[in-house]
PDB file of C-alpha atoms in Angstrom:
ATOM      1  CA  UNK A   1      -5.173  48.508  28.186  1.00 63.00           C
ATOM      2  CA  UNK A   2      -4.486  51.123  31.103  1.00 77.00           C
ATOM      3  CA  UNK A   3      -6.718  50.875  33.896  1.00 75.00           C
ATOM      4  CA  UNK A   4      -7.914  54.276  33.571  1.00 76.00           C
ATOM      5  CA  UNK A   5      -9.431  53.382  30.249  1.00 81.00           C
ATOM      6  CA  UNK A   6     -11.074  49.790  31.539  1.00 86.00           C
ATOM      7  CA  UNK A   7     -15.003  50.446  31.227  1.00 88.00           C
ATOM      8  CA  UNK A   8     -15.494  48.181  34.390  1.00 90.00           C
ATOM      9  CA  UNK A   9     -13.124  50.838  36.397  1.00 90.00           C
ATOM     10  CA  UNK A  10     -15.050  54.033  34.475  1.00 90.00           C
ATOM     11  CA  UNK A  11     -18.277  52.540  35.306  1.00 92.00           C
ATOM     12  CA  UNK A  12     -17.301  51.648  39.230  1.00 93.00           C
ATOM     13  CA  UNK A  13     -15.858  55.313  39.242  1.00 93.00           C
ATOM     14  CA  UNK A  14     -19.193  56.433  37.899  1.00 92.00           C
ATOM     15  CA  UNK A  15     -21.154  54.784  40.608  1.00 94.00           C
ATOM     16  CA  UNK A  16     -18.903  56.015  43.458  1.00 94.00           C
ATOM     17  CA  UNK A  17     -19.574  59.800  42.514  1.00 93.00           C
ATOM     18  CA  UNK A  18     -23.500  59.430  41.866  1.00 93.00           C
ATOM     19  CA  UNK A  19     -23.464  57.403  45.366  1.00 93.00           C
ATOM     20  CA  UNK A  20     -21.529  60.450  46.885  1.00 92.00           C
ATOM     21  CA  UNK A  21     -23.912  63.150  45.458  1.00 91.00           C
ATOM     22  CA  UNK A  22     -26.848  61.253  46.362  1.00 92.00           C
ATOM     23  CA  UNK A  23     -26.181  61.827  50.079  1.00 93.00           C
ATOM     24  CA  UNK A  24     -27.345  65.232  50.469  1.00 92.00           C
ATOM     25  CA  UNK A  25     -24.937  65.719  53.729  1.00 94.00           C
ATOM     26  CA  UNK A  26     -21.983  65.635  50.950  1.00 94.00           C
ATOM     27  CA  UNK A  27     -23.849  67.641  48.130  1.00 93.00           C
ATOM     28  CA  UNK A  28     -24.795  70.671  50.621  1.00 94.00           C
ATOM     29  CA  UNK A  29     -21.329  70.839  51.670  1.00 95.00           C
ATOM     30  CA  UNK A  30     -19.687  70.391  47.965  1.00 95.00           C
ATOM     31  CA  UNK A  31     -22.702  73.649  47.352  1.00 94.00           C
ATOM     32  CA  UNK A  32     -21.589  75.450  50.404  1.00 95.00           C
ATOM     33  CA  UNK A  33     -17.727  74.788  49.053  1.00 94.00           C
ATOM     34  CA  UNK A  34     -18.481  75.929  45.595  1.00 92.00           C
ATOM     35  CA  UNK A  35     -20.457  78.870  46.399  1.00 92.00           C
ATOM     36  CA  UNK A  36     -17.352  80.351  49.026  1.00 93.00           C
ATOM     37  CA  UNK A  37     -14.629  79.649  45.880  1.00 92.00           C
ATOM     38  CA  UNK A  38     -17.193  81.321  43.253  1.00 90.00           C
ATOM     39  CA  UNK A  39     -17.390  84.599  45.380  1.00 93.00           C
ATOM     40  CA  UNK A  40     -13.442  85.052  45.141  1.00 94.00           C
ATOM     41  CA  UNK A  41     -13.270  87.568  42.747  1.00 94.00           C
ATOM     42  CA  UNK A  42      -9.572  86.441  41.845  1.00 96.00           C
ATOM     43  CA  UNK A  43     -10.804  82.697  40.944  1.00 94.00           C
ATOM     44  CA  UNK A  44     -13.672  84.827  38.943  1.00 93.00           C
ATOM     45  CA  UNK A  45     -10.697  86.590  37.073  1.00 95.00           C
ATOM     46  CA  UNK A  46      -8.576  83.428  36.527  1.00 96.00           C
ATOM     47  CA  UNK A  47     -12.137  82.297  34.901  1.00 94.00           C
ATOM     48  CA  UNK A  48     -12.715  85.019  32.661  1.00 96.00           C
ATOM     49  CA  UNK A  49      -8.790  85.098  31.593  1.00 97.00           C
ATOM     50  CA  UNK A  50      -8.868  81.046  31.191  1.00 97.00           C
ATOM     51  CA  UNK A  51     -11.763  81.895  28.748  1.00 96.00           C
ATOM     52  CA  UNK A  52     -10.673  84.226  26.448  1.00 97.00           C
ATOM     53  CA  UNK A  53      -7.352  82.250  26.037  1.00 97.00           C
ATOM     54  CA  UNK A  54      -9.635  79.168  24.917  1.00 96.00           C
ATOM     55  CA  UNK A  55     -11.389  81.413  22.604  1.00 95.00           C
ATOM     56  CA  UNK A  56      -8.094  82.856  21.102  1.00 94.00           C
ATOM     57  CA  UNK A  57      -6.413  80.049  20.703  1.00 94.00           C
ATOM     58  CA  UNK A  58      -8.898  77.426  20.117  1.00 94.00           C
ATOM     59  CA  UNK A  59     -12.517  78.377  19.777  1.00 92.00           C
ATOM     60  CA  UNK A  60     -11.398  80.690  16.871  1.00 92.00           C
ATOM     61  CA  UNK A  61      -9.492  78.294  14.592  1.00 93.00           C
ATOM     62  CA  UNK A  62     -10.536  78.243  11.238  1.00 93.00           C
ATOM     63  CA  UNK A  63     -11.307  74.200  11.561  1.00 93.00           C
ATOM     64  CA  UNK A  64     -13.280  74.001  15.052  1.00 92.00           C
ATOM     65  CA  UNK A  65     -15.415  77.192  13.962  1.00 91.00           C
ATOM     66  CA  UNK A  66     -16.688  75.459  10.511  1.00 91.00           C
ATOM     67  CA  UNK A  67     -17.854  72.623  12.362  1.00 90.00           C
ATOM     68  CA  UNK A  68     -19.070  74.500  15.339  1.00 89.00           C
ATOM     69  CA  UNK A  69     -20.981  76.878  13.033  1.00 90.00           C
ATOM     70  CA  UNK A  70     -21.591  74.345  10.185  1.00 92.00           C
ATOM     71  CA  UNK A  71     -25.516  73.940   9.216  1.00 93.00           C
ATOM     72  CA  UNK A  72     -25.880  70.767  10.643  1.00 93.00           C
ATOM     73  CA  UNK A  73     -24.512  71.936  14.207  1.00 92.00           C
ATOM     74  CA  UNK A  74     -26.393  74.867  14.319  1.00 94.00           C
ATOM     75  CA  UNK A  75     -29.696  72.432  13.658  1.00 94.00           C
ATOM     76  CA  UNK A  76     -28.312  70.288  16.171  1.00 94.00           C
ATOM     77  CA  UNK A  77     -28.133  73.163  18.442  1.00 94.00           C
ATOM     78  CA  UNK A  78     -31.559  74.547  17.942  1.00 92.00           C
ATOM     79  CA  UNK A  79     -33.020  70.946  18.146  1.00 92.00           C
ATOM     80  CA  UNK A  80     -31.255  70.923  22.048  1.00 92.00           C
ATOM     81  CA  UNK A  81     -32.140  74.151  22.869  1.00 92.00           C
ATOM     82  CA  UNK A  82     -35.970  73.418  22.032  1.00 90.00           C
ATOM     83  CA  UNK A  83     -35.760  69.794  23.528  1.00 89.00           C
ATOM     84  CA  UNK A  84     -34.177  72.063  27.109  1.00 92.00           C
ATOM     85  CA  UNK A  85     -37.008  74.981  26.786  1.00 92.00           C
ATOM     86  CA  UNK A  86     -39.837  73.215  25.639  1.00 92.00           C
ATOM     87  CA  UNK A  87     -38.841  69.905  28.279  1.00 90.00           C
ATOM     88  CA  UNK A  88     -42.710  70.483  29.559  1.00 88.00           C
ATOM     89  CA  UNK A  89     -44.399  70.477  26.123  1.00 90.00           C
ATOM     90  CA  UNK A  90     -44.756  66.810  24.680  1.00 89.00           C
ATOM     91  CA  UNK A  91     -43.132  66.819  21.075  1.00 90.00           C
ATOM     92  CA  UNK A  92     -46.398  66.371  19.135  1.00 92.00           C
ATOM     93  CA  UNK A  93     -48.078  69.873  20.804  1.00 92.00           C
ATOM     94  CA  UNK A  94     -44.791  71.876  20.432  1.00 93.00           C
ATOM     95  CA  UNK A  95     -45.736  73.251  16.650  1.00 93.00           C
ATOM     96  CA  UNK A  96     -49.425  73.842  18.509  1.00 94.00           C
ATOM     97  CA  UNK A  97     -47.536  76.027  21.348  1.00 95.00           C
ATOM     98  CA  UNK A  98     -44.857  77.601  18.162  1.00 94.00           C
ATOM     99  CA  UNK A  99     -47.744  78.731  16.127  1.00 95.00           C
ATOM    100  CA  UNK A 100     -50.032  80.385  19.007  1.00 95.00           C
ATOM    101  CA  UNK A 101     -46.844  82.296  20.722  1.00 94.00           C
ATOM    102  CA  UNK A 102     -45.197  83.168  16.799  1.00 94.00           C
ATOM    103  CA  UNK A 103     -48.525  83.763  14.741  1.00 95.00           C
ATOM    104  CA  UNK A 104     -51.167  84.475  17.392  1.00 94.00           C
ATOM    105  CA  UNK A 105     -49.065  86.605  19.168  1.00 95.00           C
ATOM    106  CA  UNK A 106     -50.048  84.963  22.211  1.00 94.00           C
ATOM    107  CA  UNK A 107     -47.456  85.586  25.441  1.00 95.00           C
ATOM    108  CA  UNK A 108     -45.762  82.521  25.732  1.00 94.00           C
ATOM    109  CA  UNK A 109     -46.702  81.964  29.514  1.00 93.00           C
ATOM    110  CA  UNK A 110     -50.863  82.301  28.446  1.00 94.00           C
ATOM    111  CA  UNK A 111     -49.597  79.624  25.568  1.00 94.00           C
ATOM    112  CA  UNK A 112     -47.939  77.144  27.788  1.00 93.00           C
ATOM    113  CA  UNK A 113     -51.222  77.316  30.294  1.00 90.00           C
ATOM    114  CA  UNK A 114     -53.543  76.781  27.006  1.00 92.00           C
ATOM    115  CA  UNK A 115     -51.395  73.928  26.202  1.00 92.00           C
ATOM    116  CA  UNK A 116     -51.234  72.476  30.071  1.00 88.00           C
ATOM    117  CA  UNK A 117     -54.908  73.124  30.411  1.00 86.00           C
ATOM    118  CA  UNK A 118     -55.839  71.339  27.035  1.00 88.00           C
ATOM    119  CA  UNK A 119     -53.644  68.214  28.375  1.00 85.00           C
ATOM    120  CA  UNK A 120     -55.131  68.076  31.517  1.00 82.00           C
ATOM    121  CA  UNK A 121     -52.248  69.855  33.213  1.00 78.00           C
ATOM    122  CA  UNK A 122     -52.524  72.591  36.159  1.00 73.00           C
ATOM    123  CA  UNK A 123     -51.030  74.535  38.644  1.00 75.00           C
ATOM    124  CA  UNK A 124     -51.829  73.976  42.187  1.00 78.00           C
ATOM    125  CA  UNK A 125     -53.474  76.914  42.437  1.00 81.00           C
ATOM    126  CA  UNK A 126     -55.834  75.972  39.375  1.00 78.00           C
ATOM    127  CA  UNK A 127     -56.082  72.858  40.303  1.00 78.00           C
ATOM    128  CA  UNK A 128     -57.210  73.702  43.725  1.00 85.00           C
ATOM    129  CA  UNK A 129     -59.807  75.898  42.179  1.00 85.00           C
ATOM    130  CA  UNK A 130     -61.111  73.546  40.516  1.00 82.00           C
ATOM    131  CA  UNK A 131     -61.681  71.400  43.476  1.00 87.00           C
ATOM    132  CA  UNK A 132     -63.457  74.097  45.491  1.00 90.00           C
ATOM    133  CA  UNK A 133     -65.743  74.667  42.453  1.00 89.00           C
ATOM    134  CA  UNK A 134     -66.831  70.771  41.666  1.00 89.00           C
ATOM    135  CA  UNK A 135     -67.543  70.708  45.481  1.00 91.00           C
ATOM    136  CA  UNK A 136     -69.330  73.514  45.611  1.00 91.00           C
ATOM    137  CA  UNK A 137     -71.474  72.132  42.541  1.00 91.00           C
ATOM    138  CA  UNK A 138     -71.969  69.180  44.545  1.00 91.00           C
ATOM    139  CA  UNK A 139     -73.071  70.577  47.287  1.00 92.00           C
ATOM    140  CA  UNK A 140     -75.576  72.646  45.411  1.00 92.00           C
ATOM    141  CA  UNK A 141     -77.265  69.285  43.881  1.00 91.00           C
ATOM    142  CA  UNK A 142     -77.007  67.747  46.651  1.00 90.00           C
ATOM    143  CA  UNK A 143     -79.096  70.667  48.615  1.00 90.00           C
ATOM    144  CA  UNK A 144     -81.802  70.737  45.086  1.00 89.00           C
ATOM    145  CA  UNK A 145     -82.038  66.873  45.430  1.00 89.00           C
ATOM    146  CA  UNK A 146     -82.466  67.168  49.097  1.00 89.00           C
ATOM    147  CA  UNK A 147     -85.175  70.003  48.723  1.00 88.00           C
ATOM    148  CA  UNK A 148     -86.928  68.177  45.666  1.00 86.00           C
ATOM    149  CA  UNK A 149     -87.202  64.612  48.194  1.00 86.00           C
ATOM    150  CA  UNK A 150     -88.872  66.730  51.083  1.00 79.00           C
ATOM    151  CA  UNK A 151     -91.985  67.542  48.894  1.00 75.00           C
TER     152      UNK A 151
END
């Protein structure tokens, strides 16, 4: 077996790159290095031209594009795209959130807060409102209970 295929040297190779990004010293500058080579409009070009020579010579082969456009990949595909977009809804609410932005016509922002809210979910800003308001009740009884001990 070659080394570069020994599991033992994948998984030490593994840990050595998520211990480097974990530093965020080294991950600002790997950013910083990124973001100076992505604004070179010639690496941008060598991109776009590495691309469409993929797509003409592999991507568009009769073989890859029946099993990249086969049924069962293009399930799998919607399946990950829903899992990515709906990461914040739990899986047994989704067809809840589905049939209030598709049917009810519902924006899907108004949904997702109906959803939150009915989960116990909120933004800061609601969630901070709804502070201000149960103290605010408090204080109120407290001031009646205070008023209704005097007498």
């Amino acid at each position: 077996m070659r080394i570069a295929n020994d599991p033992a040297m994948e998984q030490r190779r593994l840990d050595r790159v998520r211990a480097l990004y974990e530093d965020p010293e080294y991950r600002a500058a790997h950013i910083a290095r990124l973001c100076e080579v992505n604004r070179r409009p010639e690496i941008r070009a060598s991109r776009v031209e590495h691309g469409k020579h993929i797509h003409a010579t592999v991507l568009s082969r009769p073989d890859v594009r029946a099993k990249s456009q086969s049924p069962e990949a293009r399930a799998r595909a919607g399946r990950t795209r829903s899992e990515t977009v709906l990461s914040w809804c739990p899986p047994e609410k989704r067809a809840e959130y589905m049939r209030l932005v598709k049917w009810k016509h519902i924006p899907a922002a108004e949904a997702r807060r109906m959803i939150e809210a009915e989960l116990g979910i909120f933004t800061p800003e609601e969630e901070g409102r709804r502070i201000v308001d149960r103290i605010t009740i408090e204080m109120h009884m407290r001031d009646a209970r205070r008023k209704v001990q005097a007498y």
